Coordinates of C-alpha atoms and ligand atoms in Angstrom, one line a residue:
X1 CA -23.2 18.9 20.2
X2 CA -23.6 16.9 17.0
X3 CA -24.4 17.7 13.4
X4 CA -25.5 14.2 12.6
X5 CA -28.6 13.8 10.5
X6 CA -30.6 11.3 8.5
X7 CA -31.6 12.2 4.9
X8 CA -34.0 9.8 3.3
X9 CA -32.7 6.9 5.3
X10 CA -29.0 7.8 4.8
X11 CA -27.2 8.4 8.1
X12 CA -24.7 11.2 8.0
X13 CA -22.2 12.1 10.8
X14 CA -22.1 15.7 9.4
X15 CA -25.0 17.5 7.7
X16 CA -22.6 19.5 5.5
X17 CA -21.9 17.7 2.2
X18 CA -20.5 18.5 -1.3
X19 CA -22.9 19.4 -4.0
X20 CA -22.9 17.3 -7.2
X21 CA -20.7 18.9 -9.9
X22 CA -18.1 20.5 -7.6
X23 CA -14.8 18.6 -7.4
X24 CA -16.4 15.2 -7.6
X25 CA -15.7 14.0 -11.2
X26 CA -12.3 12.2 -11.1
X27 CA -10.8 9.6 -8.9
X28 CA -8.5 12.0 -7.0
X29 CA -11.3 14.3 -6.3
X30 CA -13.5 11.5 -4.9
X31 CA -10.7 10.3 -2.7
X32 CA -10.1 13.9 -1.5
X33 CA -13.8 14.1 -0.6
X34 CA -13.6 10.7 1.2
X35 CA -10.7 12.1 3.3
X36 CA -12.4 15.4 4.0
X37 CA -15.1 16.4 6.5
X38 CA -17.9 16.2 4.0
X39 CA -20.9 14.2 5.4
X40 CA -21.2 12.2 2.3
X41 CA -19.5 11.9 -1.0
X42 CA -21.8 12.9 -3.9
X43 CA -20.6 12.3 -7.4
X44 CA -20.7 14.3 -10.6
X45 CA -23.9 13.6 -12.5
X46 CA -23.2 10.5 -14.7
X47 CA -24.4 9.4 -18.1
X48 CA -24.1 6.0 -19.8
X49 CA -20.9 6.9 -21.6
X50 CA -18.0 9.1 -20.7
X51 CA -18.5 12.7 -21.8
X52 CA -15.9 15.4 -22.2
X53 CA -18.5 18.2 -21.9
X54 CA -18.6 21.6 -23.5
X55 CA -15.7 23.7 -24.8
X56 CA -13.8 26.0 -22.3
X57 CA -14.1 28.5 -20.7
X58 CA -17.2 26.9 -19.2
X59 CA -17.0 28.0 -15.5
X60 CA -16.6 31.4 -13.9
X61 CA -17.2 32.7 -10.3
X62 CA -16.9 35.9 -8.3
X63 CA -18.0 37.0 -4.8
X64 CA -21.6 37.1 -5.9
X65 CA -22.2 34.1 -8.2
X66 CA -20.9 31.3 -10.3
X67 CA -22.0 30.5 -13.8
X68 CA -21.3 27.2 -15.6
X69 CA -22.1 25.4 -18.7
X70 CA -20.0 22.3 -18.2
X71 CA -22.2 20.1 -20.4
X72 CA -22.1 17.0 -18.1
X73 CA -18.4 16.0 -18.4
X74 CA -18.2 12.8 -16.5
X75 CA -16.5 9.4 -16.6
X76 CA -19.6 7.3 -17.2
X77 CA -21.9 5.7 -14.6
X78 CA -19.8 2.5 -14.5
X79 CA -16.8 4.5 -13.2
X80 CA -18.8 6.0 -10.4
X81 CA -20.2 2.6 -9.4
X82 CA -16.8 1.0 -9.3
X83 CA -15.5 3.9 -7.3
X84 CA -17.8 3.0 -4.4
X85 CA -15.2 0.5 -3.1
X86 CA -12.8 3.4 -2.5
X87 CA -15.3 5.5 -0.5
X88 CA -14.9 3.8 2.9
X89 CA -15.3 6.7 5.3
X90 CA -18.9 7.8 4.7
X91 CA -22.0 7.4 2.6
X92 CA -21.6 7.5 -1.2
X93 CA -24.3 9.0 -3.3
X94 CA -24.1 8.5 -7.0
X95 CA -25.8 11.2 -9.2
X96 CA -27.3 10.0 -12.4
X97 CA -28.8 12.0 -15.3
X98 CA -32.6 11.8 -15.4
X99 CA -32.3 11.3 -19.2
X100 CA -30.2 8.1 -18.7
X101 CA -32.7 6.8 -16.1
X102 CA -35.5 7.5 -18.5
X103 CA -33.8 5.3 -21.1
X104 CA -32.9 2.5 -18.6
X105 CA -35.1 2.7 -15.5
X106 CA -34.2 -0.8 -14.4
X107 CA -30.6 0.4 -13.8
X108 CA -31.7 1.1 -10.2
X109 CA -32.3 -2.6 -9.5
X110 CA -29.0 -3.4 -11.2
X111 CA -27.1 -0.9 -9.0
X112 CA -28.9 -2.2 -5.8
X113 CA -28.0 -5.8 -6.5
X114 CA -24.5 -5.4 -7.9
X115 CA -23.1 -2.4 -6.0
X116 CA -24.1 -2.6 -2.3
X117 CA -21.4 -0.1 -1.4
X118 CA -23.5 2.6 -3.2
X119 CA -25.5 4.2 -0.3
X120 CA -28.0 6.2 -2.3
X121 CA -28.8 7.7 -5.7
X122 CA -29.5 11.4 -6.6
X123 CA -31.4 11.6 -9.9
X124 CA -30.7 14.8 -11.6
X125 CA -33.9 16.2 -13.0
X126 CA -32.6 19.6 -13.7
X127 CA -29.4 19.9 -15.8
X128 CA -29.8 23.2 -17.7
X129 CA -26.8 22.9 -20.0
X130 CA -27.7 20.2 -22.5
X131 CA -28.2 21.8 -25.9
X132 CA -31.7 20.9 -27.2
X133 CA -32.8 19.1 -24.0
X134 CA -35.3 20.6 -21.5
X135 CA -34.8 20.6 -17.8
X136 CA -36.8 17.5 -17.0
X137 CA -38.5 18.8 -13.9
X138 CA -39.9 21.9 -15.8
X139 CA -41.7 19.5 -18.1
X140 CA -44.3 18.1 -15.7
X141 CA -45.6 15.4 -18.0
X142 CA -42.1 14.0 -18.7
X143 CA -41.2 14.3 -15.0
X144 CA -44.2 12.3 -14.0
X145 CA -43.7 9.7 -16.7
X146 CA -40.1 9.1 -15.7
X147 CA -41.0 8.6 -12.1
X148 CA -43.8 6.2 -13.0
X149 CA -41.3 4.1 -15.0
X150 CA -38.8 4.1 -12.2
X151 CA -41.2 2.9 -9.6
X152 CA -42.9 0.4 -11.9
X153 CA -39.7 -1.5 -12.7
X154 CA -37.7 -1.3 -9.5
X155 CA -38.4 -2.2 -5.9
X156 CA -36.2 0.9 -4.9
X157 CA -34.9 -0.3 -1.6
X158 CA -31.9 2.0 -2.1
X159 CA -32.6 5.6 -1.0
X160 CA -33.5 7.7 -4.0
X161 CA -33.5 11.5 -4.2
X162 CA -34.3 14.0 -6.9
X163 CA -32.3 17.0 -7.7
X164 CA -34.8 19.7 -8.5
X165 CA -34.5 23.0 -10.4
X166 CA -35.7 26.2 -8.7
X167 CA -39.4 27.0 -9.1
X168 CA -40.6 30.5 -8.9
X169 CA -44.4 30.3 -9.2
X170 CA -46.8 29.0 -6.6
X171 CA -48.7 27.0 -9.4
X172 CA -45.4 25.3 -10.3
X173 CA -44.7 24.4 -6.6
X174 CA -48.2 22.9 -6.5
X175 CA -47.8 20.9 -9.7
X176 CA -44.3 19.6 -8.8
X177 CA -45.4 18.5 -5.3
X178 CA -48.5 16.8 -6.7
X179 CA -46.3 14.6 -8.8
X180 CA -43.6 14.1 -6.1
X181 CA -46.2 13.0 -3.6
X182 CA -47.4 10.2 -5.8
X183 CA -44.1 8.3 -5.3
X184 CA -42.0 7.1 -2.3
X185 CA -39.2 9.5 -3.0
X186 CA -36.7 9.5 -0.1
X187 CA -35.2 12.9 -0.5
X188 CA -35.1 16.1 -2.6
X189 CA -32.2 18.3 -3.3
X190 CA -33.3 21.9 -3.6
X191 CA -31.9 23.6 -5.7
X192 CA -29.9 23.0 -8.8
X193 CA -28.4 26.1 -10.6
X194 CA -30.8 28.7 -12.0
X195 CA -30.8 27.8 -15.7
X196 CA -29.6 29.9 -18.5
X197 CA -28.4 33.0 -16.8
X198 CA -25.8 35.3 -18.3
X199 CA -22.8 37.1 -16.9
X200 CA -21.4 40.1 -18.9
X201 CA -17.7 40.9 -18.8
X202 CA -17.9 44.7 -18.9
X203 CA -14.2 45.3 -19.8
X204 CA -14.3 43.0 -22.8
X205 CA -18.0 43.7 -23.6
X206 CA -18.5 40.0 -23.9
X207 CA -19.9 36.9 -22.4
X208 CA -17.7 35.1 -19.8
X209 CA -18.2 31.4 -20.8
X210 CA -18.1 30.0 -24.3
X211 CA -20.9 27.4 -24.6
X212 CA -24.4 28.4 -25.6
X213 CA -23.3 32.0 -26.3
X214 CA -22.7 32.6 -22.6
X215 CA -25.8 31.2 -21.1
X216 CA -25.2 29.0 -18.1
X217 CA -26.5 27.7 -14.7
X218 CA -26.2 30.3 -11.9
X219 CA -25.1 29.3 -8.4
X220 CA -23.3 30.9 -5.5
X221 CA -24.4 33.5 -2.9
X222 CA -27.0 35.3 -5.1
X223 CA -29.2 32.2 -5.4
X224 CA -29.6 31.6 -1.7
X225 CA -33.0 33.3 -1.3
X226 CA -34.4 31.1 -4.0
X227 CA -32.9 27.9 -2.5
X228 CA -34.3 28.8 0.9
X229 CA -37.8 29.4 -0.6
X230 CA -37.7 26.1 -2.5
X231 CA -36.5 24.2 0.5
X232 CA -39.3 25.6 2.7
X233 CA -42.0 25.0 0.0
X234 CA -41.0 21.3 -0.4
X235 CA -40.5 20.9 3.3
X236 CA -44.1 22.0 4.0
X237 CA -45.7 20.3 1.0
X238 CA -44.0 16.8 0.9
X239 CA -42.8 14.2 3.3
X240 CA -39.4 14.0 1.7
X241 CA -36.2 14.9 3.6
X242 CA -34.4 17.8 2.0
X243 CA -30.8 18.6 1.1
X244 CA -30.7 22.4 0.9
X245 CA -28.4 23.6 -1.8
X246 CA -27.6 27.0 -3.4
X247 CA -25.3 29.7 -1.9
X248 CA -24.1 27.9 1.2
X249 CA -20.8 29.3 2.1
X250 CA -21.0 29.9 5.9
X251 CA -22.4 28.3 9.0
X252 CA -25.2 30.8 9.0
X253 CA -26.2 29.9 5.5
X254 CA -26.5 26.3 6.6
X255 CA -28.5 27.3 9.7
X256 CA -30.9 29.2 7.6
X257 CA -31.5 26.2 5.3
X258 CA -32.1 23.9 8.3
X259 CA -34.5 26.4 9.8
X260 CA -36.4 26.3 6.5
X261 CA -36.6 22.5 6.8
X262 CA -33.5 21.1 5.3
X263 CA -32.0 18.0 7.0
X264 CA -28.6 18.8 5.5
X265 CA -26.9 21.1 3.0
X266 CA -24.7 20.8 0.0
X267 CA -21.9 23.1 -0.9
X268 CA -20.8 23.5 -4.5
X269 CA -19.6 27.0 -5.6
X270 CA -17.9 27.6 -2.3
X271 CA -16.2 24.1 -2.5
X272 CA -14.8 25.1 -5.9
X273 CA -13.5 28.4 -4.4
X274 CA -12.1 27.1 -1.1
X275 CA -11.4 23.4 -1.5
X276 CA -12.4 20.7 0.9
X277 CA -11.4 22.8 4.0
X278 CA -14.9 24.4 3.6
X279 CA -16.5 21.4 5.3
X280 CA -14.8 21.7 8.7
X281 CA -15.0 25.5 8.6
X282 CA -18.8 25.5 7.9
X283 CA -19.3 22.7 10.4
X284 CA -17.5 24.8 13.2
X285 CA -19.4 28.0 12.3
X286 CA -22.8 26.1 12.4
X287 CA -21.9 24.6 15.8
X288 CA -20.9 28.0 17.2
X289 CA -24.3 29.4 16.2
X290 CA -26.0 26.4 17.8
X291 CA -24.0 26.9 21.0
X292 CA -25.0 30.6 21.1
X293 CA -28.6 29.6 20.7
X294 CA -28.5 26.7 23.2
X295 CA -29.4 24.1 20.5
X296 CA -27.8 20.7 20.8
X297 CA -29.0 19.0 17.6
X298 CA -30.5 19.8 14.3
X299 CA -33.9 18.7 15.3
X300 CA -33.9 21.6 17.9
X301 CA -34.4 24.1 15.1
X302 CA -35.0 22.1 11.8
X303 CA -38.1 23.5 10.1
X304 CA -38.9 25.8 13.0
X305 CA -39.0 29.0 10.9
X306 CA -41.1 31.7 12.5
X307 CA -43.5 33.7 10.4
X308 CA -44.0 37.3 11.5
X309 CA -47.6 38.3 11.8
Ligands
DHB401 C1 -24.3 20.3 -15.4 C2 -24.8 21.3 -14.8 C3 -25.8 21.1 -13.9 O1 -26.4 22.2 -13.2 C4 -26.3 19.9 -13.6 O2 -27.3 19.7 -12.8 C5 -25.7 18.8 -14.3 C6 -24.7 19.0 -15.1 C7 -23.2 20.4 -16.4 O3 -23.3 21.3 -17.2 O4 -22.3 19.6 -16.4

């Protein structure tokens, strides 16, 4: 019984990984992930320069959801590239803001040549918390232009993935896949948080986070149906491998994502709540479901979702 997988050319011993943003910003957090059972270490989304992010409180969670407006606090791309040397136990995927890549697309060649310990890149096309900036992948023209630039100036031998926002309309799935299918993208991460949601604190009759008057990206259990739908749409419409993300907190959540076509899953809100013990717990729960169903590997059920008729 094995949970090994290959996502866009990246070999993982365990298909359960951390989601970018959760406990992956500072050195001690990255080392903790290296020593945990996560299948890969994925970094906080990085920008050119260090950012402190938005004012606090900027994160809240309960049993149903998380809401955040972190504002991209990170130590700058160079920090995450240099940290590659410390991640010895598993693949290391550096997340980079799509806006930074738009400004300096040749960065990818630089990273490939200078930092061979970096296993892959996840380009974040969907941060909802930057004041005055759109989510790139909702602006199809800008999305296409950035990808054109990337593949014009780099040979892209390093595996490249895109972190996508959730789509809700069939026309938008079609438009996004038409663009994605023009480029040799290795993997997609579906989905980032649902942008600009709001949580209301009933007792105080107020918002619960400070930035943007309480608007923030929503994750956690309530977004799973949207994550599953997006995973299945892109699984059927593209050739990219897929990291399912959004509301994974148990082995059955992971099983559902893989059934919808994911080759692995990312855990974010639950990682913040539980710490890195979540990886071995979810791994064991998924294996138990596979034993009960007589499955030996992910390929036995990956993408094999039944449609009732
Ligand atoms: C942040 C939130 C996101 O959902 C994301 O994709 C990137 C950054 C943030 O606010 O830090």
